[in-house]
PDB file of C-alpha atoms in Angstrom:
ATOM      1  CA  UNK S  86      46.475 145.126  77.607  1.00 67.00           C
ATOM      2  CA  UNK S  87      49.997 143.787  77.567  1.00 78.00           C
ATOM      3  CA  UNK S  88      52.833 146.275  77.200  1.00 85.00           C
ATOM      4  CA  UNK S  89      56.155 145.352  75.685  1.00 91.00           C
ATOM      5  CA  UNK S  90      58.944 146.599  77.980  1.00 92.00           C
ATOM      6  CA  UNK S  91      61.614 148.936  76.627  1.00 95.00           C
ATOM      7  CA  UNK S  92      64.976 148.274  78.298  1.00 95.00           C
ATOM      8  CA  UNK S  93      67.808 150.784  78.374  1.00 95.00           C
ATOM      9  CA  UNK S  94      71.294 149.305  77.997  1.00 93.00           C
ATOM     10  CA  UNK S  95      74.014 151.924  77.781  1.00 90.00           C
ATOM     11  CA  UNK S  96      73.285 154.167  74.804  1.00 91.00           C
ATOM     12  CA  UNK S  97      70.739 151.730  73.391  1.00 94.00           C
ATOM     13  CA  UNK S  98      67.133 150.783  73.878  1.00 96.00           C
ATOM     14  CA  UNK S  99      66.268 147.105  73.616  1.00 96.00           C
ATOM     15  CA  UNK S 100      62.803 145.770  72.865  1.00 96.00           C
ATOM     16  CA  UNK S 101      62.186 142.046  72.887  1.00 94.00           C
ATOM     17  CA  UNK S 102      58.902 141.251  71.167  1.00 93.00           C
ATOM     18  CA  UNK S 103      57.428 137.975  72.354  1.00 90.00           C
ATOM     19  CA  UNK S 104      53.681 138.459  72.405  1.00 84.00           C
ATOM     20  CA  UNK S 105      51.308 138.541  69.473  1.00 81.00           C
ATOM     21  CA  UNK S 106      51.058 142.172  68.518  1.00 85.00           C
ATOM     22  CA  UNK S 107      47.556 143.623  68.517  1.00 86.00           C
ATOM     23  CA  UNK S 108      46.674 147.145  67.420  1.00 87.00           C
ATOM     24  CA  UNK S 109      46.706 148.494  70.968  1.00 90.00           C
ATOM     25  CA  UNK S 110      49.951 146.772  71.952  1.00 90.00           C
ATOM     26  CA  UNK S 111      51.678 148.030  68.809  1.00 91.00           C
ATOM     27  CA  UNK S 112      50.483 151.601  69.351  1.00 91.00           C
ATOM     28  CA  UNK S 113      51.525 151.514  73.015  1.00 93.00           C
ATOM     29  CA  UNK S 114      54.963 150.196  72.044  1.00 94.00           C
ATOM     30  CA  UNK S 115      55.464 152.982  69.498  1.00 94.00           C
ATOM     31  CA  UNK S 116      54.499 155.599  72.083  1.00 94.00           C
ATOM     32  CA  UNK S 117      56.652 154.083  74.843  1.00 94.00           C
ATOM     33  CA  UNK S 118      59.630 153.821  72.514  1.00 95.00           C
ATOM     34  CA  UNK S 119      59.298 157.399  71.246  1.00 95.00           C
ATOM     35  CA  UNK S 120      59.015 158.631  74.863  1.00 95.00           C
ATOM     36  CA  UNK S 121      62.068 156.664  75.949  1.00 95.00           C
ATOM     37  CA  UNK S 122      64.167 157.880  72.987  1.00 96.00           C
ATOM     38  CA  UNK S 123      63.358 161.454  73.949  1.00 96.00           C
ATOM     39  CA  UNK S 124      63.849 161.063  77.709  1.00 96.00           C
ATOM     40  CA  UNK S 125      67.046 158.992  77.486  1.00 95.00           C
ATOM     41  CA  UNK S 126      68.618 160.593  74.413  1.00 93.00           C
ATOM     42  CA  UNK S 127      69.549 157.152  73.102  1.00 93.00           C
ATOM     43  CA  UNK S 128      70.661 156.948  69.483  1.00 92.00           C
ATOM     44  CA  UNK S 129      70.023 153.278  68.856  1.00 94.00           C
ATOM     45  CA  UNK S 130      67.062 150.921  69.093  1.00 96.00           C
ATOM     46  CA  UNK S 131      67.380 147.152  68.902  1.00 97.00           C
ATOM     47  CA  UNK S 132      64.228 145.148  68.309  1.00 96.00           C
ATOM     48  CA  UNK S 133      64.631 141.468  69.028  1.00 96.00           C
ATOM     49  CA  UNK S 134      62.126 139.183  67.339  1.00 94.00           C
ATOM     50  CA  UNK S 135      63.624 135.829  68.377  1.00 92.00           C
ATOM     51  CA  UNK S 136      60.357 135.144  70.170  1.00 90.00           C
ATOM     52  CA  UNK S 137      58.192 135.549  67.071  1.00 90.00           C
ATOM     53  CA  UNK S 138      57.270 132.489  65.014  1.00 89.00           C
ATOM     54  CA  UNK S 139      55.346 134.534  62.497  1.00 86.00           C
ATOM     55  CA  UNK S 140      55.852 138.046  61.164  1.00 88.00           C
ATOM     56  CA  UNK S 141      52.787 139.049  59.179  1.00 87.00           C
ATOM     57  CA  UNK S 142      52.167 142.244  57.255  1.00 86.00           C
ATOM     58  CA  UNK S 143      50.841 143.984  60.389  1.00 89.00           C
ATOM     59  CA  UNK S 144      54.024 143.318  62.342  1.00 90.00           C
ATOM     60  CA  UNK S 145      56.088 144.189  59.257  1.00 89.00           C
ATOM     61  CA  UNK S 146      54.357 147.589  59.018  1.00 88.00           C
ATOM     62  CA  UNK S 147      54.783 148.111  62.759  1.00 91.00           C
ATOM     63  CA  UNK S 148      58.541 147.484  62.498  1.00 92.00           C
ATOM     64  CA  UNK S 149      58.757 149.914  59.579  1.00 90.00           C
ATOM     65  CA  UNK S 150      56.885 152.626  61.424  1.00 91.00           C
ATOM     66  CA  UNK S 151      58.982 152.145  64.574  1.00 93.00           C
ATOM     67  CA  UNK S 152      62.088 152.559  62.403  1.00 93.00           C
ATOM     68  CA  UNK S 153      60.655 155.721  60.840  1.00 92.00           C
ATOM     69  CA  UNK S 154      59.645 157.233  64.194  1.00 93.00           C
ATOM     70  CA  UNK S 155      63.113 156.484  65.602  1.00 93.00           C
ATOM     71  CA  UNK S 156      64.797 158.013  62.576  1.00 92.00           C
ATOM     72  CA  UNK S 157      62.855 161.250  63.047  1.00 94.00           C
ATOM     73  CA  UNK S 158      64.059 161.260  66.664  1.00 94.00           C
ATOM     74  CA  UNK S 159      67.697 160.738  65.564  1.00 92.00           C
ATOM     75  CA  UNK S 160      67.883 157.083  66.552  1.00 94.00           C
ATOM     76  CA  UNK S 161      68.691 154.120  64.349  1.00 94.00           C
ATOM     77  CA  UNK S 162      66.758 150.873  64.462  1.00 95.00           C
ATOM     78  CA  UNK S 163      68.127 147.389  63.960  1.00 96.00           C
ATOM     79  CA  UNK S 164      65.893 144.311  63.934  1.00 95.00           C
ATOM     80  CA  UNK S 165      67.690 141.233  65.278  1.00 96.00           C
ATOM     81  CA  UNK S 166      67.004 137.554  65.891  1.00 94.00           C
ATOM     82  CA  UNK S 167      64.857 136.835  62.869  1.00 94.00           C
ATOM     83  CA  UNK S 168      64.340 133.109  62.414  1.00 93.00           C
ATOM     84  CA  UNK S 169      65.094 131.563  59.015  1.00 93.00           C
ATOM     85  CA  UNK S 170      61.462 130.501  58.631  1.00 92.00           C
ATOM     86  CA  UNK S 171      60.302 134.053  59.348  1.00 92.00           C
ATOM     87  CA  UNK S 172      62.633 135.443  56.678  1.00 91.00           C
ATOM     88  CA  UNK S 173      61.292 132.953  54.134  1.00 91.00           C
ATOM     89  CA  UNK S 174      57.668 133.774  54.998  1.00 88.00           C
ATOM     90  CA  UNK S 175      58.336 137.507  54.800  1.00 87.00           C
ATOM     91  CA  UNK S 176      59.722 137.228  51.286  1.00 88.00           C
ATOM     92  CA  UNK S 177      56.892 134.929  50.236  1.00 88.00           C
ATOM     93  CA  UNK S 178      54.435 137.550  51.518  1.00 86.00           C
ATOM     94  CA  UNK S 179      56.238 140.146  49.400  1.00 86.00           C
ATOM     95  CA  UNK S 180      57.422 142.067  52.496  1.00 84.00           C
ATOM     96  CA  UNK S 181      61.054 143.052  52.300  1.00 80.00           C
ATOM     97  CA  UNK S 182      61.170 145.347  55.362  1.00 83.00           C
ATOM     98  CA  UNK S 183      62.512 148.267  53.338  1.00 78.00           C
ATOM     99  CA  UNK S 184      64.503 150.779  55.312  1.00 77.00           C
ATOM    100  CA  UNK S 185      65.027 148.413  58.241  1.00 88.00           C
ATOM    101  CA  UNK S 186      68.522 147.212  59.061  1.00 92.00           C
ATOM    102  CA  UNK S 187      68.884 143.713  60.410  1.00 94.00           C
ATOM    103  CA  UNK S 188      71.520 141.721  62.282  1.00 95.00           C
ATOM    104  CA  UNK S 189      71.655 138.088  63.354  1.00 95.00           C
ATOM    105  CA  UNK S 190      71.665 138.659  67.095  1.00 94.00           C
ATOM    106  CA  UNK S 191      71.690 141.394  69.735  1.00 95.00           C
ATOM    107  CA  UNK S 192      75.489 141.568  69.929  1.00 94.00           C
ATOM    108  CA  UNK S 193      75.907 141.992  66.166  1.00 95.00           C
ATOM    109  CA  UNK S 194      73.120 144.581  66.228  1.00 95.00           C
ATOM    110  CA  UNK S 195      74.930 146.526  68.954  1.00 94.00           C
ATOM    111  CA  UNK S 196      78.147 146.373  66.917  1.00 94.00           C
ATOM    112  CA  UNK S 197      76.301 147.617  63.819  1.00 94.00           C
ATOM    113  CA  UNK S 198      74.832 150.567  65.719  1.00 93.00           C
ATOM    114  CA  UNK S 199      78.167 151.451  67.337  1.00 92.00           C
ATOM    115  CA  UNK S 200      79.874 151.336  63.942  1.00 91.00           C
ATOM    116  CA  UNK S 201      77.293 153.474  62.206  1.00 87.00           C
ATOM    117  CA  UNK S 202      77.422 155.972  65.087  1.00 83.00           C
ATOM    118  CA  UNK S 203      81.222 156.132  64.781  1.00 84.00           C
ATOM    119  CA  UNK S 204      80.879 156.806  61.041  1.00 82.00           C
ATOM    120  CA  UNK S 205      78.510 159.682  61.752  1.00 79.00           C
ATOM    121  CA  UNK S 206      80.943 161.135  64.263  1.00 73.00           C
ATOM    122  CA  UNK S 207      83.741 161.010  61.689  1.00 74.00           C
ATOM    123  CA  UNK S 208      81.507 162.853  59.222  1.00 70.00           C
ATOM    124  CA  UNK S 209      80.762 165.471  61.868  1.00 66.00           C
ATOM    125  CA  UNK S 210      84.478 165.874  62.545  1.00 69.00           C
ATOM    126  CA  UNK S 211      85.152 166.366  58.855  1.00 66.00           C
ATOM    127  CA  UNK S 212      82.458 169.028  58.610  1.00 60.00           C
ATOM    128  CA  UNK S 213      83.993 170.731  61.606  1.00 56.00           C
ATOM    129  CA  UNK S 214      87.438 170.763  59.965  1.00 54.00           C
ATOM    130  CA  UNK S 215      86.161 172.011  56.617  1.00 52.00           C
ATOM    131  CA  UNK S 216      84.618 175.009  58.343  1.00 51.00           C
ATOM    132  CA  UNK S 217      88.136 176.180  59.077  1.00 49.00           C
ATOM    133  CA  UNK S 218      88.021 175.575  62.839  1.00 53.00           C
ATOM    134  CA  UNK S 219      90.662 172.835  62.860  1.00 49.00           C
ATOM    135  CA  UNK S 220      93.759 173.422  65.010  1.00 50.00           C
ATOM    136  CA  UNK S 221      95.876 173.740  61.813  1.00 49.00           C
ATOM    137  CA  UNK S 222      94.038 176.833  60.583  1.00 45.00           C
ATOM    138  CA  UNK S 223      93.231 178.508  63.874  1.00 43.00           C
TER     139      UNK S 223
ATOM    140  CA  UNK Y 292      54.069 126.595  73.475  1.00 67.00           C
ATOM    141  CA  UNK Y 293      55.688 129.989  73.774  1.00 78.00           C
ATOM    142  CA  UNK Y 294      59.396 130.108  74.490  1.00 85.00           C
ATOM    143  CA  UNK Y 295      61.011 133.004  76.273  1.00 91.00           C
ATOM    144  CA  UNK Y 296      64.110 134.108  74.312  1.00 92.00           C
ATOM    145  CA  UNK Y 297      67.508 134.178  76.025  1.00 95.00           C
ATOM    146  CA  UNK Y 298      69.643 137.023  74.663  1.00 95.00           C
ATOM    147  CA  UNK Y 299      73.423 137.115  74.972  1.00 95.00           C
ATOM    148  CA  UNK Y 300      74.903 140.568  75.618  1.00 93.00           C
ATOM    149  CA  UNK Y 301      78.641 140.506  76.185  1.00 90.00           C
ATOM    150  CA  UNK Y 302      79.344 138.268  79.184  1.00 91.00           C
ATOM    151  CA  UNK Y 303      75.694 138.259  80.242  1.00 94.00           C
ATOM    152  CA  UNK Y 304      72.494 136.506  79.369  1.00 96.00           C
ATOM    153  CA  UNK Y 305      69.321 138.574  79.389  1.00 96.00           C
ATOM    154  CA  UNK Y 306      65.838 137.153  79.748  1.00 96.00           C
ATOM    155  CA  UNK Y 307      62.846 139.435  79.504  1.00 94.00           C
ATOM    156  CA  UNK Y 308      59.760 137.711  80.868  1.00 93.00           C
ATOM    157  CA  UNK Y 309      56.566 139.125  79.401  1.00 90.00           C
ATOM    158  CA  UNK Y 310      54.201 136.211  79.017  1.00 84.00           C
ATOM    159  CA  UNK Y 311      52.247 134.419  81.696  1.00 81.00           C
ATOM    160  CA  UNK Y 312      54.465 131.573  82.799  1.00 85.00           C
ATOM    161  CA  UNK Y 313      52.913 128.124  82.517  1.00 86.00           C
ATOM    162  CA  UNK Y 314      54.585 124.912  83.658  1.00 86.00           C
ATOM    163  CA  UNK Y 315      55.887 124.072  80.188  1.00 90.00           C
ATOM    164  CA  UNK Y 316      57.146 127.587  79.458  1.00 90.00           C
ATOM    165  CA  UNK Y 317      58.937 127.733  82.798  1.00 91.00           C
ATOM    166  CA  UNK Y 318      60.577 124.340  82.288  1.00 91.00           C
ATOM    167  CA  UNK Y 319      61.643 125.253  78.753  1.00 93.00           C
ATOM    168  CA  UNK Y 320      63.116 128.527  79.997  1.00 94.00           C
ATOM    169  CA  UNK Y 321      65.128 126.743  82.698  1.00 94.00           C
ATOM    170  CA  UNK Y 322      66.481 124.277  80.130  1.00 94.00           C
ATOM    171  CA  UNK Y 323      67.276 126.951  77.531  1.00 94.00           C
ATOM    172  CA  UNK Y 324      69.013 129.090  80.119  1.00 95.00           C
ATOM    173  CA  UNK Y 325      71.097 126.218  81.500  1.00 95.00           C
ATOM    174  CA  UNK Y 326      72.097 125.267  77.928  1.00 95.00           C
ATOM    175  CA  UNK Y 327      73.058 128.822  77.064  1.00 95.00           C
ATOM    176  CA  UNK Y 328      75.110 129.274  80.261  1.00 96.00           C
ATOM    177  CA  UNK Y 329      77.082 126.136  79.384  1.00 96.00           C
ATOM    178  CA  UNK Y 330      77.534 126.898  75.661  1.00 96.00           C
ATOM    179  CA  UNK Y 331      78.401 130.583  76.102  1.00 95.00           C
ATOM    180  CA  UNK Y 332      80.339 130.371  79.382  1.00 94.00           C
ATOM    181  CA  UNK Y 333      78.521 133.475  80.636  1.00 93.00           C
ATOM    182  CA  UNK Y 334      78.818 134.256  84.324  1.00 92.00           C
ATOM    183  CA  UNK Y 335      75.786 136.476  84.739  1.00 94.00           C
ATOM    184  CA  UNK Y 336      72.059 136.166  84.127  1.00 96.00           C
ATOM    185  CA  UNK Y 337      69.686 139.129  84.193  1.00 97.00           C
ATOM    186  CA  UNK Y 338      65.988 138.406  84.389  1.00 96.00           C
ATOM    187  CA  UNK Y 339      63.832 141.390  83.558  1.00 96.00           C
ATOM    188  CA  UNK Y 340      60.284 141.277  84.908  1.00 94.00           C
ATOM    189  CA  UNK Y 341      59.178 144.782  83.876  1.00 92.00           C
ATOM    190  CA  UNK Y 342      56.521 143.112  81.745  1.00 90.00           C
ATOM    191  CA  UNK Y 343      54.929 141.212  84.634  1.00 90.00           C
ATOM    192  CA  UNK Y 344      51.964 142.736  86.461  1.00 89.00           C
ATOM    193  CA  UNK Y 345      51.741 139.847  88.865  1.00 86.00           C
ATOM    194  CA  UNK Y 346      54.366 137.588  90.394  1.00 87.00           C
ATOM    195  CA  UNK Y 347      52.636 134.678  92.110  1.00 87.00           C
ATOM    196  CA  UNK Y 348      54.188 131.863  94.099  1.00 86.00           C
ATOM    197  CA  UNK Y 349      54.728 129.813  90.932  1.00 89.00           C
ATOM    198  CA  UNK Y 350      56.777 132.543  89.265  1.00 90.00           C
ATOM    199  CA  UNK Y 351      58.556 133.206  92.566  1.00 89.00           C
ATOM    200  CA  UNK Y 352      59.600 129.546  92.771  1.00 88.00           C
ATOM    201  CA  UNK Y 353      60.643 129.594  89.118  1.00 91.00           C
ATOM    202  CA  UNK Y 354      62.894 132.600  89.723  1.00 92.00           C
ATOM    203  CA  UNK Y 355      64.434 130.871  92.737  1.00 90.00           C
ATOM    204  CA  UNK Y 356      65.121 127.682  90.829  1.00 91.00           C
ATOM    205  CA  UNK Y 357      66.617 129.589  87.893  1.00 93.00           C
ATOM    206  CA  UNK Y 358      68.920 131.333  90.370  1.00 93.00           C
ATOM    207  CA  UNK Y 359      69.898 127.981  91.917  1.00 92.00           C
ATOM    208  CA  UNK Y 360      70.546 126.324  88.541  1.00 93.00           C
ATOM    209  CA  UNK Y 361      72.671 129.282  87.435  1.00 93.00           C
ATOM    210  CA  UNK Y 362      74.636 129.215  90.682  1.00 92.00           C
ATOM    211  CA  UNK Y 363      75.489 125.557  90.166  1.00 94.00           C
ATOM    212  CA  UNK Y 364      76.739 126.496  86.693  1.00 94.00           C
ATOM    213  CA  UNK Y 365      78.896 129.312  88.106  1.00 92.00           C
ATOM    214  CA  UNK Y 366      76.621 132.143  86.991  1.00 94.00           C
ATOM    215  CA  UNK Y 367      74.956 134.766  89.142  1.00 94.00           C
ATOM    216  CA  UNK Y 368      71.343 135.825  88.708  1.00 95.00           C
ATOM    217  CA  UNK Y 369      69.893 139.288  89.193  1.00 96.00           C
ATOM    218  CA  UNK Y 370      66.176 139.995  88.878  1.00 95.00           C
ATOM    219  CA  UNK Y 371      65.501 143.506  87.584  1.00 96.00           C
ATOM    220  CA  UNK Y 372      62.560 145.738  86.737  1.00 94.00           C
ATOM    221  CA  UNK Y 373      60.218 144.702  89.523  1.00 94.00           C
ATOM    222  CA  UNK Y 374      57.252 147.043  89.762  1.00 93.00           C
ATOM    223  CA  UNK Y 375      56.392 148.553  93.139  1.00 93.00           C
ATOM    224  CA  UNK Y 376      52.996 146.824  93.145  1.00 92.00           C
ATOM    225  CA  UNK Y 377      54.667 143.474  92.468  1.00 92.00           C
ATOM    226  CA  UNK Y 378      57.044 143.956  95.397  1.00 91.00           C
ATOM    227  CA  UNK Y 379      54.112 144.755  97.694  1.00 91.00           C
ATOM    228  CA  UNK Y 380      52.134 141.711  96.524  1.00 88.00           C
ATOM    229  CA  UNK Y 381      55.173 139.443  96.940  1.00 87.00           C
ATOM    230  CA  UNK Y 382      55.623 140.457 100.551  1.00 88.00           C
ATOM    231  CA  UNK Y 383      51.892 140.159 101.218  1.00 88.00           C
ATOM    232  CA  UNK Y 384      52.046 136.618  99.821  1.00 86.00           C
ATOM    233  CA  UNK Y 385      54.927 135.889 102.191  1.00 86.00           C
ATOM    234  CA  UNK Y 386      57.384 135.417  99.333  1.00 84.00           C
ATOM    235  CA  UNK Y 387      60.667 137.177  99.915  1.00 80.00           C
ATOM    236  CA  UNK Y 388      62.627 135.694  96.975  1.00 83.00           C
ATOM    237  CA  UNK Y 389      65.386 134.414  99.237  1.00 78.00           C
ATOM    238  CA  UNK Y 390      68.734 133.994  97.556  1.00 77.00           C
ATOM    239  CA  UNK Y 391      67.794 136.201  94.614  1.00 88.00           C
ATOM    240  CA  UNK Y 392      69.575 139.489  94.075  1.00 92.00           C
ATOM    241  CA  UNK Y 393      67.586 142.340  92.639  1.00 94.00           C
ATOM    242  CA  UNK Y 394      68.324 145.651  90.946  1.00 95.00           C
ATOM    243  CA  UNK Y 395      66.036 148.428  89.749  1.00 95.00           C
ATOM    244  CA  UNK Y 396      66.822 148.174  86.044  1.00 94.00           C
ATOM    245  CA  UNK Y 397      68.957 146.289  83.534  1.00 95.00           C
ATOM    246  CA  UNK Y 398      71.839 148.759  83.715  1.00 94.00           C
ATOM    247  CA  UNK Y 399      72.073 148.598  87.518  1.00 95.00           C
ATOM    248  CA  UNK Y 400      71.821 144.807  87.285  1.00 95.00           C
ATOM    249  CA  UNK Y 401      74.743 144.733  84.856  1.00 94.00           C
ATOM    250  CA  UNK Y 402      76.760 146.964  87.183  1.00 94.00           C
ATOM    251  CA  UNK Y 403      75.973 144.688  90.142  1.00 94.00           C
ATOM    252  CA  UNK Y 404      77.120 141.595  88.236  1.00 93.00           C
ATOM    253  CA  UNK Y 405      80.285 143.292  86.975  1.00 92.00           C
ATOM    254  CA  UNK Y 406      81.110 144.418  90.520  1.00 90.00           C
ATOM    255  CA  UNK Y 407      80.521 141.018  92.072  1.00 87.00           C
ATOM    256  CA  UNK Y 408      82.605 139.395  89.318  1.00 83.00           C
ATOM    257  CA  UNK Y 409      85.444 141.847  90.024  1.00 84.00           C
ATOM    258  CA  UNK Y 410      85.256 140.987  93.741  1.00 83.00           C
ATOM    259  CA  UNK Y 411      85.577 137.285  92.941  1.00 79.00           C
ATOM    260  CA  UNK Y 412      88.603 137.948  90.756  1.00 74.00           C
ATOM    261  CA  UNK Y 413      90.273 139.840  93.595  1.00 74.00           C
ATOM    262  CA  UNK Y 414      89.607 136.903  95.919  1.00 70.00           C
ATOM    263  CA  UNK Y 415      91.138 134.534  93.371  1.00 66.00           C
ATOM    264  CA  UNK Y 416      94.211 136.741  93.104  1.00 69.00           C
ATOM    265  CA  UNK Y 417      94.599 136.761  96.876  1.00 66.00           C
ATOM    266  CA  UNK Y 418      94.366 132.965  97.036  1.00 59.00           C
ATOM    267  CA  UNK Y 419      97.028 132.752  94.403  1.00 56.00           C
ATOM    268  CA  UNK Y 420      99.385 134.998  96.381  1.00 54.00           C
ATOM    269  CA  UNK Y 421      98.807 133.177  99.661  1.00 52.00           C
ATOM    270  CA  UNK Y 422      99.868 129.901  98.050  1.00 51.00           C
ATOM    271  CA  UNK Y 423     103.328 131.349  97.704  1.00 49.00           C
ATOM    272  CA  UNK Y 424     103.266 131.734  93.930  1.00 53.00           C
ATOM    273  CA  UNK Y 425     103.430 135.517  93.947  1.00 50.00           C
ATOM    274  CA  UNK Y 426     106.298 137.170  92.071  1.00 50.00           C
ATOM    275  CA  UNK Y 427     107.768 138.321  95.417  1.00 49.00           C
ATOM    276  CA  UNK Y 428     108.353 134.765  96.685  1.00 45.00           C
ATOM    277  CA  UNK Y 429     109.203 132.996  93.435  1.00 42.00           C
TER     278      UNK Y 429
END
């Protein structure tokens, strides 16, 4: 069985899907990714699908469940590198990849994740201030 | 024919090899990579082989020629993610991947490339000073 490697780059995990996904490969990828999120403490997952000519409903569901698993583990998922033809086929199949964020390429995906992480940090800071622990009130 | 995607991350190109390399795939990868080095002006190439269970003499030669092509185009190549079993097999086959730098994972590979790039910049600076164009002599 082929395994899709999960690469750690800074605070992100990168998965480049190139092989046809079978049940076993998809399950193994989900497990590997969940393990790596927990062991590395990464908060972002980028899934590159440049290598895929076809995204069928099975792969669509797999992407959705990877995104859901990551979310539960406090990591955000961005799917990058979708080809125009793949996007057209997806919509024709009635799959809209709900709940999955996308970006054109890995760099834009990294920027998106960094931005959304920064937003979360700002929210945390605000919560911290509202609790009355800010320097002004202490 | 399957094509191996070339991902641009900052000043680097990342290739994750997961499929069995055939003649056509290897040739296409070399062409794609050379094109991307020229169009992006990247100075580093990271080839991840975590996904490969076996590296035979064909793949070994392919890695060497990718490294040579990149060098001609002023980019350095680092092969990362080699499994212990692959390293053992390579040596048993008498292949030592001459002229190819390796690192344990993508992050260490990126650090290696950044370091070697910094060294080159220092050398350039020195050359500049020795020519008598330094602020002290002008």
